[in-house]
CSV table of C-alpha atoms in Angstrom, one decimal:
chain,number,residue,atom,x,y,z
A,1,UNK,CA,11.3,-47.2,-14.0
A,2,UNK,CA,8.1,-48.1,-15.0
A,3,UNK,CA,8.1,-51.5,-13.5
A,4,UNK,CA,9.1,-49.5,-9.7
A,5,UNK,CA,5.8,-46.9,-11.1
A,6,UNK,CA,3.8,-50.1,-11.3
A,7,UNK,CA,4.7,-51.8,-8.1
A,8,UNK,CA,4.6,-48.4,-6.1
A,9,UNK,CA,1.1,-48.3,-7.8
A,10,UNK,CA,0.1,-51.4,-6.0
A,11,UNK,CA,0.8,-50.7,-2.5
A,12,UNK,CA,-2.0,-49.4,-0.7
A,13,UNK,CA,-2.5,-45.5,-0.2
A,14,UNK,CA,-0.4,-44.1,3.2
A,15,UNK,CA,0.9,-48.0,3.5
A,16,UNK,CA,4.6,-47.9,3.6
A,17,UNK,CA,7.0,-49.5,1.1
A,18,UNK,CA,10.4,-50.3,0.4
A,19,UNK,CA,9.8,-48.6,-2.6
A,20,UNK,CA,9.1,-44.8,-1.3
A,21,UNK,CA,11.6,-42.5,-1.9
A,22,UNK,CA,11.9,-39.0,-3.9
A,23,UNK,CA,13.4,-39.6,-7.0
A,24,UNK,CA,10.0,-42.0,-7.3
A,25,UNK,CA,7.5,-39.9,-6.6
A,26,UNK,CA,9.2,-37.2,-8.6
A,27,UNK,CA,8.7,-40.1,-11.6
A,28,UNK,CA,5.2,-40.7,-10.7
A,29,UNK,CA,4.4,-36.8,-11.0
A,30,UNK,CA,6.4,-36.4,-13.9
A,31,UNK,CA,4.7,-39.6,-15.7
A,32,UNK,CA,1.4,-37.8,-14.8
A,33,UNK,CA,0.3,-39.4,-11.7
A,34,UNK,CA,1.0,-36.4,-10.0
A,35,UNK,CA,-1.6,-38.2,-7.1
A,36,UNK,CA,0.0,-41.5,-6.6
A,37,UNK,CA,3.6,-39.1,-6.6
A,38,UNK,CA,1.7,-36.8,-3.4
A,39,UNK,CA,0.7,-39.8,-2.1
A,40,UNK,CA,4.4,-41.1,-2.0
A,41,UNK,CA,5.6,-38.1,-0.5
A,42,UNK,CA,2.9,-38.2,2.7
A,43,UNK,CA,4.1,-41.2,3.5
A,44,UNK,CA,7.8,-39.9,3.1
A,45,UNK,CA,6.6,-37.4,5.8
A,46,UNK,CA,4.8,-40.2,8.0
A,47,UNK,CA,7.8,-42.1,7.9
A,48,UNK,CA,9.6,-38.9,9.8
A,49,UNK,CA,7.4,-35.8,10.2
A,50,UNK,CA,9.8,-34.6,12.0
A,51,UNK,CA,13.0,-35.1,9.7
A,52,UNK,CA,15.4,-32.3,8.2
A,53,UNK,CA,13.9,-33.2,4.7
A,54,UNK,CA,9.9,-33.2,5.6
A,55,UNK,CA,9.3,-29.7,4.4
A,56,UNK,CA,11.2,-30.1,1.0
A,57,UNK,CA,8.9,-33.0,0.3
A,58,UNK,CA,5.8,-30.6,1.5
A,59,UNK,CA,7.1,-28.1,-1.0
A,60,UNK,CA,7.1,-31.1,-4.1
A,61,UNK,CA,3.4,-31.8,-3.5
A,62,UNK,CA,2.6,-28.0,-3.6
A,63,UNK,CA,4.9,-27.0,-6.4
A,64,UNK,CA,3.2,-29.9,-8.2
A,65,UNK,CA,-0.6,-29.2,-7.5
A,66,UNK,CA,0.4,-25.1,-8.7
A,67,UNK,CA,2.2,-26.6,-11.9
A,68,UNK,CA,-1.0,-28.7,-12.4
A,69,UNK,CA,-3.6,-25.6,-11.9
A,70,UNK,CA,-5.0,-27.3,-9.0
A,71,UNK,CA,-5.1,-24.1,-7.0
A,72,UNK,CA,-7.5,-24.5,-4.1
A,73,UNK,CA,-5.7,-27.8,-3.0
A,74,UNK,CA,-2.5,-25.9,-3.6
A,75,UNK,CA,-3.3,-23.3,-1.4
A,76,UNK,CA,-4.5,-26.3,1.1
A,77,UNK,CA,-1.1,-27.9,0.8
A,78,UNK,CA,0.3,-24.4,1.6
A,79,UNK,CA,-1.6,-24.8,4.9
A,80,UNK,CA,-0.4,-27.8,5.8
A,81,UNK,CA,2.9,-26.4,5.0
A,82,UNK,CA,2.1,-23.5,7.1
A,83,UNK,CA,1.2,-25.8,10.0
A,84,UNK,CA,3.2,-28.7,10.2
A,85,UNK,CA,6.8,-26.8,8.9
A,86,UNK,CA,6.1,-23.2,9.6
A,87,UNK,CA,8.3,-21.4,13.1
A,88,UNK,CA,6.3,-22.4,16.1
A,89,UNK,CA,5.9,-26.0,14.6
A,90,UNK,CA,6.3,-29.1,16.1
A,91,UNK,CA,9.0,-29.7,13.6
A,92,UNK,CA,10.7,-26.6,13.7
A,93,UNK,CA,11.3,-26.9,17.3
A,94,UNK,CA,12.6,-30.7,16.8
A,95,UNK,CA,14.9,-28.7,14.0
A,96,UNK,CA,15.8,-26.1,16.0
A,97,UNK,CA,19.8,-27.0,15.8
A,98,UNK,CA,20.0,-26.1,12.1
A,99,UNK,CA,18.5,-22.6,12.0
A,100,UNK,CA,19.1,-22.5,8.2
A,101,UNK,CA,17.0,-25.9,7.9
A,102,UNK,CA,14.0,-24.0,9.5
A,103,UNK,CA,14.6,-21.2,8.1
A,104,UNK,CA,14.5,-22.8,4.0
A,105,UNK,CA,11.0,-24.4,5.4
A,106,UNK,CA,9.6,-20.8,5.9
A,107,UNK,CA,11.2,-19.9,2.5
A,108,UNK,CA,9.2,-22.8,1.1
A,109,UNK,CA,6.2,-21.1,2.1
A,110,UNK,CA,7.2,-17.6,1.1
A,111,UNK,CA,8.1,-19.3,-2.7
A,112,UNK,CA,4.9,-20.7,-3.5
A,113,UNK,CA,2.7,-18.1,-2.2
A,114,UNK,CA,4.5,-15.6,-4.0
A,115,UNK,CA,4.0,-18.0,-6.9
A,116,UNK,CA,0.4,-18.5,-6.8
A,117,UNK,CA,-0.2,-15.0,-6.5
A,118,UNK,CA,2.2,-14.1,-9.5
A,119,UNK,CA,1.1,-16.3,-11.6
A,120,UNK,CA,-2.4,-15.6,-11.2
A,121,UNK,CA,-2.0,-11.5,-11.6
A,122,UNK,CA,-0.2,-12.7,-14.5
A,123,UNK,CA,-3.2,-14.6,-15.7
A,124,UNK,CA,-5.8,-12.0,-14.8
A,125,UNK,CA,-3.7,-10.0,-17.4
A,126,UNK,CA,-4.9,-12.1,-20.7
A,127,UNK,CA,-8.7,-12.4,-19.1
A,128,UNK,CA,-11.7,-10.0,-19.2
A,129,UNK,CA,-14.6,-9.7,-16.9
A,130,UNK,CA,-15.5,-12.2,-13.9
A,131,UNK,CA,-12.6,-14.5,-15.0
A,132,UNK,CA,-10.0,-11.9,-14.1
A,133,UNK,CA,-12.0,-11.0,-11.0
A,134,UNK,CA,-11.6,-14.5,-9.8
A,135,UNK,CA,-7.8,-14.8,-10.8
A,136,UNK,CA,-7.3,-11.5,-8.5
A,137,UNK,CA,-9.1,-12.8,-6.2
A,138,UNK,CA,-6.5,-16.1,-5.7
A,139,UNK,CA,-3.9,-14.0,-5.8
A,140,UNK,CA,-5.3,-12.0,-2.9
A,141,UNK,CA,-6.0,-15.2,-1.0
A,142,UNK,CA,-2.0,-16.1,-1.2
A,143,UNK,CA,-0.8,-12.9,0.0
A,144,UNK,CA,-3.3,-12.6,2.6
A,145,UNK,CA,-2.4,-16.1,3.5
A,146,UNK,CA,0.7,-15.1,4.8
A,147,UNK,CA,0.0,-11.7,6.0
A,148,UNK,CA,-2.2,-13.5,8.7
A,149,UNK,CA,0.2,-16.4,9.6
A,150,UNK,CA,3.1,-14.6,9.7
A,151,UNK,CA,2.7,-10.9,10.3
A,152,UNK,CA,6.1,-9.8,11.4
A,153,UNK,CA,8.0,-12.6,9.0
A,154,UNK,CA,11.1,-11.6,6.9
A,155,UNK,CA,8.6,-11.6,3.9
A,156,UNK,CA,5.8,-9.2,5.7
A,157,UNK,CA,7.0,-6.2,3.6
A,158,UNK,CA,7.6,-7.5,0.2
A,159,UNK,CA,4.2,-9.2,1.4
A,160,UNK,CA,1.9,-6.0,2.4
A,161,UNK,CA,3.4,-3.7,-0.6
A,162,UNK,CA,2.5,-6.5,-3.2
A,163,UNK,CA,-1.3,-7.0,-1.6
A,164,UNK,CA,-1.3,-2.7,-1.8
A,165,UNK,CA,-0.5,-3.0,-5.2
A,166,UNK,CA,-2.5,-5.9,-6.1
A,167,UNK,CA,-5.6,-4.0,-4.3
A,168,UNK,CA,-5.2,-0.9,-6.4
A,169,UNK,CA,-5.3,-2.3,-9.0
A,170,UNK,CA,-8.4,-4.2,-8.0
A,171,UNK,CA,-10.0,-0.6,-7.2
A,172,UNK,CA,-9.9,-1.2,-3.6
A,173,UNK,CA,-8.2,1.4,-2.7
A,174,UNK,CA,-9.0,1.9,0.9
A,175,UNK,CA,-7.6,-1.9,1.7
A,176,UNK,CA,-4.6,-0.6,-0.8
A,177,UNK,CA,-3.6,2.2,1.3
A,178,UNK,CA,-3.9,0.4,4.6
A,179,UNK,CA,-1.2,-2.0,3.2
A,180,UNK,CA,0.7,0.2,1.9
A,181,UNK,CA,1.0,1.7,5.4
A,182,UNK,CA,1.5,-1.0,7.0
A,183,UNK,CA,4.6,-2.0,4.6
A,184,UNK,CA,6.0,1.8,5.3
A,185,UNK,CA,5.8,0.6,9.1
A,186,UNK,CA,8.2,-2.1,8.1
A,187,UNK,CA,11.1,-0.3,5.9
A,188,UNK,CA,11.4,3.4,8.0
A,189,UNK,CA,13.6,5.5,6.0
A,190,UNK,CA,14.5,3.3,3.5
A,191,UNK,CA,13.9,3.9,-0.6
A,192,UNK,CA,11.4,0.9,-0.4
A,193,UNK,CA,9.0,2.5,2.0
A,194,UNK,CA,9.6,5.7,-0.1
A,195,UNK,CA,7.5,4.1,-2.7
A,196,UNK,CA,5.0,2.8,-0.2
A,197,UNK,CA,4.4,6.3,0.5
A,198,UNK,CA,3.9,6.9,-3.2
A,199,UNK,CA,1.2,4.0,-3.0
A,200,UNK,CA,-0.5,4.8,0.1
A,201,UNK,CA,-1.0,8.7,-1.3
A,202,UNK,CA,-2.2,7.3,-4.8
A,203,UNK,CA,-4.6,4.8,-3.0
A,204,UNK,CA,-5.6,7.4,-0.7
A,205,UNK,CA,-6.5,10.1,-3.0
A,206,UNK,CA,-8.7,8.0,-5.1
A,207,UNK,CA,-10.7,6.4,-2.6
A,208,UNK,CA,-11.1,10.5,-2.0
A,209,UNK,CA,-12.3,11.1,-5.6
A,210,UNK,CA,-13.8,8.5,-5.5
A,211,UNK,CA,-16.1,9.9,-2.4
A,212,UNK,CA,-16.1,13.0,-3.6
A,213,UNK,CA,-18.0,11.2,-7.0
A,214,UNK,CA,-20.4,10.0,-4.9
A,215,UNK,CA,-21.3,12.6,-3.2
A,216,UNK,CA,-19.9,14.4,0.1
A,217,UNK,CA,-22.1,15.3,2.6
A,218,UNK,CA,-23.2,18.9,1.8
A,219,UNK,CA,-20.8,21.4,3.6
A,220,UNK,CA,-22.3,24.3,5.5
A,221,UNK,CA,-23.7,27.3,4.0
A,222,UNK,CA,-21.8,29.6,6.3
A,223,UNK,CA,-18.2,29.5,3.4
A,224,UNK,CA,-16.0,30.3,6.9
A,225,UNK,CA,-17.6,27.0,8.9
A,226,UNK,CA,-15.4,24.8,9.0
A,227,UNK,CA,-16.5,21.1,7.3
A,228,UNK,CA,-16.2,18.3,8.8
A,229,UNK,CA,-13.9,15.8,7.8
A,230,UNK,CA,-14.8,12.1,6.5
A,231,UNK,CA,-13.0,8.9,6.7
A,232,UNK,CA,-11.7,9.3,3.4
A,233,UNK,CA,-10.3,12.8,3.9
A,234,UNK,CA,-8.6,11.7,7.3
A,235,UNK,CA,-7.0,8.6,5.4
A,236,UNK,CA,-5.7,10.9,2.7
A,237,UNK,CA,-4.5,13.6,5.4
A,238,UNK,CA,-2.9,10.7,7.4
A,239,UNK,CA,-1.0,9.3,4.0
A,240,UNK,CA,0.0,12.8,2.9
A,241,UNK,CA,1.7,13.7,6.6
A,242,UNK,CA,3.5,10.0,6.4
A,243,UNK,CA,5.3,11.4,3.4
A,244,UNK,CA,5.5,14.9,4.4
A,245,UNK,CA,7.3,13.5,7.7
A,246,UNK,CA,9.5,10.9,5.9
A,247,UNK,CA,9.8,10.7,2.3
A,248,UNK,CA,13.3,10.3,0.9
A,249,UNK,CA,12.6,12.5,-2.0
A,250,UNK,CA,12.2,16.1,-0.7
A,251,UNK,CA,9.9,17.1,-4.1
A,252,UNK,CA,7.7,14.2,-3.3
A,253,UNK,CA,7.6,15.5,0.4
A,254,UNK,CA,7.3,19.0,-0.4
A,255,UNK,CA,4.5,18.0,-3.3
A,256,UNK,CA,2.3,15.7,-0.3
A,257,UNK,CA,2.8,19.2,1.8
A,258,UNK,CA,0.9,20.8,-1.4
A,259,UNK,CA,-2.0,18.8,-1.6
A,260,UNK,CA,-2.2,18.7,2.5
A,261,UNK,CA,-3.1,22.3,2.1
A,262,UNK,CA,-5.4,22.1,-0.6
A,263,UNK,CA,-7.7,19.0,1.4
A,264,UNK,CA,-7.4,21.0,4.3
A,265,UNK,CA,-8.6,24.4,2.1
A,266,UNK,CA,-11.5,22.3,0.8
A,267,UNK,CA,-12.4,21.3,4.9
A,268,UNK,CA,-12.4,24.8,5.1
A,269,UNK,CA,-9.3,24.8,7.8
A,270,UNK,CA,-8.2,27.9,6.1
A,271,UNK,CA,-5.1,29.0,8.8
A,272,UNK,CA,-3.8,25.1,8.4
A,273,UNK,CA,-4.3,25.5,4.8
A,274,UNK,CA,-2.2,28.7,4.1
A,275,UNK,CA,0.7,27.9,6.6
A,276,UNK,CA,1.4,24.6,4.9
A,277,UNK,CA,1.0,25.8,1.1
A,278,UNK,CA,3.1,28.9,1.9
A,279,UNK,CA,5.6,26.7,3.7
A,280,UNK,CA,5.5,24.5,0.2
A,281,UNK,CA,6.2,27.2,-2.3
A,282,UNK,CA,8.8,28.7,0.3
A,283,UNK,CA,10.7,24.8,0.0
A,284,UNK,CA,10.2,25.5,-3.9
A,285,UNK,CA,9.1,28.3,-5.3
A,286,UNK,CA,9.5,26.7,-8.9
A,287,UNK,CA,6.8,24.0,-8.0
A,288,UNK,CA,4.3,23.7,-10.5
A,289,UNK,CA,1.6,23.7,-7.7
A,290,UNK,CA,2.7,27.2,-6.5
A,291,UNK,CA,0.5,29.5,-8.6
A,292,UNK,CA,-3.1,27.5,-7.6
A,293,UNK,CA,-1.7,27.5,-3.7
A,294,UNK,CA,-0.9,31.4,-4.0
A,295,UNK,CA,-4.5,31.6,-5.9
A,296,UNK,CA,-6.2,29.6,-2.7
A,297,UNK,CA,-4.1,32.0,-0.1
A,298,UNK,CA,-5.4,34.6,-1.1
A,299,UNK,CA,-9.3,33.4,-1.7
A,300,UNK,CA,-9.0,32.0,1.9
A,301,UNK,CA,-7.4,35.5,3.3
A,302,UNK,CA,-10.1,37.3,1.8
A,303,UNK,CA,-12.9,34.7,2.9
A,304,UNK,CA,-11.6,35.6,6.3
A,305,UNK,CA,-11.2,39.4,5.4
A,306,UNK,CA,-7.5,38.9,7.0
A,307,UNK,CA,-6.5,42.1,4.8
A,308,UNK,CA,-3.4,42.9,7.0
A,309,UNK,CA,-2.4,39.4,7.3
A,310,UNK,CA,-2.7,39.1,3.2
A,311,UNK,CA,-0.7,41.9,3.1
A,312,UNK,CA,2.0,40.8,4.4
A,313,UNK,CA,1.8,37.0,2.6
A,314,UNK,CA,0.8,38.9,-0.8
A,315,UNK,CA,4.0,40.8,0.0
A,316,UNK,CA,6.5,37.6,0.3
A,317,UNK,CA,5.8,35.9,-2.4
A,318,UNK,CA,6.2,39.0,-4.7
A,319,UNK,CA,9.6,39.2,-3.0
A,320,UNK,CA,9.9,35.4,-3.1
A,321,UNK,CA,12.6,34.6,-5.7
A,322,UNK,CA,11.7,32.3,-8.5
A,323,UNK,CA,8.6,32.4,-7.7
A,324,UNK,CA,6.7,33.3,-11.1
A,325,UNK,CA,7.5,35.4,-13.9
A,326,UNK,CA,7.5,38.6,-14.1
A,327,UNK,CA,4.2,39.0,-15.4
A,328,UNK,CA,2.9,36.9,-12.6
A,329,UNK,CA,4.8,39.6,-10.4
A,330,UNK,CA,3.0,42.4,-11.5
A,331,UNK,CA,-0.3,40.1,-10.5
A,332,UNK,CA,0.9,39.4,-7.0
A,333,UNK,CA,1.9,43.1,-6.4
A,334,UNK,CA,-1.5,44.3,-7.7
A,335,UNK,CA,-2.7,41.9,-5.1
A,336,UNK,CA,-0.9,43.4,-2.7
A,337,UNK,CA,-1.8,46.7,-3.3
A,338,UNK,CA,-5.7,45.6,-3.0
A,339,UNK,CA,-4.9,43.9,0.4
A,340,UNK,CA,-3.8,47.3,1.7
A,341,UNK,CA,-6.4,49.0,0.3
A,342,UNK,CA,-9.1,46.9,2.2
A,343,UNK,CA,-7.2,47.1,5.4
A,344,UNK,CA,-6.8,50.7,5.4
A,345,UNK,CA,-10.7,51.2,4.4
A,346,UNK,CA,-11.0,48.5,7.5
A,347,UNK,CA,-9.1,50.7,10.0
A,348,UNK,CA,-10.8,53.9,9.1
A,349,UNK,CA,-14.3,51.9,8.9
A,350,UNK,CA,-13.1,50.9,13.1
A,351,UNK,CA,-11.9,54.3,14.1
A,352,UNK,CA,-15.4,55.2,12.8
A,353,UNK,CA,-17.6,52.5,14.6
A,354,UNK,CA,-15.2,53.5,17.7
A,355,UNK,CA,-16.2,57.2,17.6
């Protein structure tokens, strides 16, 4: 074997030889050579770049140059993997009799980018500081590799919701939920895209925290003006109604319905507010956000000095079985009872201004 290493050795680089074949260059890699073995294959490839076996050879150099840390030329080889083997290729169309041939070629593509970006999440694991940054950072490359290449290929989901997930964790939350949406696109009605809608609300409520750390623009003195909503509270909104619309789980559903109506109680849209967090306790009164809505109903109904209107809400969900205890009952009736109160001291104070 060695002697057949030697003599391959002396042939010069691209020039073909007798002596190419796979089993070779698979020595010459595993000997360490894992060049001269590369080289061996690319001329495999010259020999027929459009032969059923081409993009298996591809897929040796790349697995190689991974195994070997060599990432950037990896991800290089990837390309040229992408390019020369990938479905509107040259080769693919010469292969396109044996549909299962070009469809392992994508598959080679699909395995090592899913490697690369694997393996280096897995790294950033044991590393600290600007070393894991930069091991995120190749794994983001790989995924975004494909996502641009290949946007509607059999991968693109498992694709997105990995990126999503890898962003989150990265802190960049807004790219995170865009992904996330994107993979929901891609599995309607399915369990998977139920936890895409888990993601995207996650990603989309912190980039809103995170906002609201920095500092919202200062809402109107006026508490009944409306304020006007930023990018990060649309994002969230648009996440939250995703799941409200099509989560499998009805108690995640019912829970995005929840915190729809407290965003749109902090914009101040107090109507949209109360309909959707008394629609949410009426789906489940035993919710353990039900108390703070039933708090906020009431603080926007009197905001809005809707006493008859509270009335009648203050009155439902003190009739509303399961909803509280009975101590809490006593609470909501109480409220009730002040609700009337105001109205009738409103009625008389109109008859008055009417006279």
């Amino acid at each position: 074997l060695m002697l057949m290493i030697g003599l391959a050795l002396a042939q010069p680089a691209l020039e073909e030889t007798p002596a190419d074949s796979p089993t070779l260059a698979d020595a010459l890699i595993d000997n360490g050579l894992l060049d001269d073995g590369a080289s061996m294959y690319r001329r495999l490839i010259a020999q027929q770049p459009h032969g059923p076996m081409a993009p298996t050879y591809q897929h040796h150099i790349v697995k190689a140059l991974r195994e070997a840390g060599r990432v950037d030329e990896a991800l290089d080889a990837i390309l040229v993997q992408m390019n020369d083997f990938g479905p509107h290729s040259d080769w693919a169309y010469a292969n396109a009799a044996d549909p299962e041939r070009v469809k392992q070629a994508l598959g080679y593509v699909e395995e090592n980018l899913r490697s690369v970006a694997t393996e280096f999440e897995d790294k950033a694991e044991h590393l600290e500081g600007a070393e894991a940054t930069q091991a995120l950072e190749v794994a983001y490359r790989a995924y975004q590799l494909y996502l641009e290449r290949f946007p509607d290929g059999d991968a693109a989901f498992d694709f997105h919701e990995a990126l999503a997930d890898l962003l989150l964790r990265m802190g960049r939350y807004e790219e995170a939920s865009d992904h996330y949406m994107e993979a929901i696109d891609l599995a309607v009605g399915s369990v998977d895209a139920g936890r895409c809608m888990d993601g995207a609300v996650m990603a989309a409520s912190l980039n809103l925290d995170e906002a609201r750390a920095a500092g919202l623009p200062e809402p109107p003195a006026d508490p009944l003006m409306e304020v006007p909503p930023t990018e990060h509270h649309r994002r969230a909104l648009m996440a939250l109604q995703v799941s409200v619309e099509g989560h499998p789980d009805p108690a995640r559903s019912n829970e995005a319905r929840f915190n729809q109506g407290f965003i749109l109680y902090e914009l101040r849209r107090y109507d949209l507010a109360v309909d959707l967090l008394l629609e949410a306790i009426r789906a489940d009164p035993s919710a353990r956000n039900g108390p703070v809505a039933a708090g906020l109903i009431f603080e926007a109904r009197t905001l809005q000095e809707a006493w008859t209107i509270l009335e009648f809400e203050s009155l439902e969900l003190y009739e509303l079985e399961g909803f509280g205890n009975a101590s809490y009952k006593r609470g909501l009736l109480a409220a009730h009872e002040r609700a009337v109160l105001h109205g009738m001291d409103a009625r008389l104070e109109g008859k008055e201004q009417a006279k």
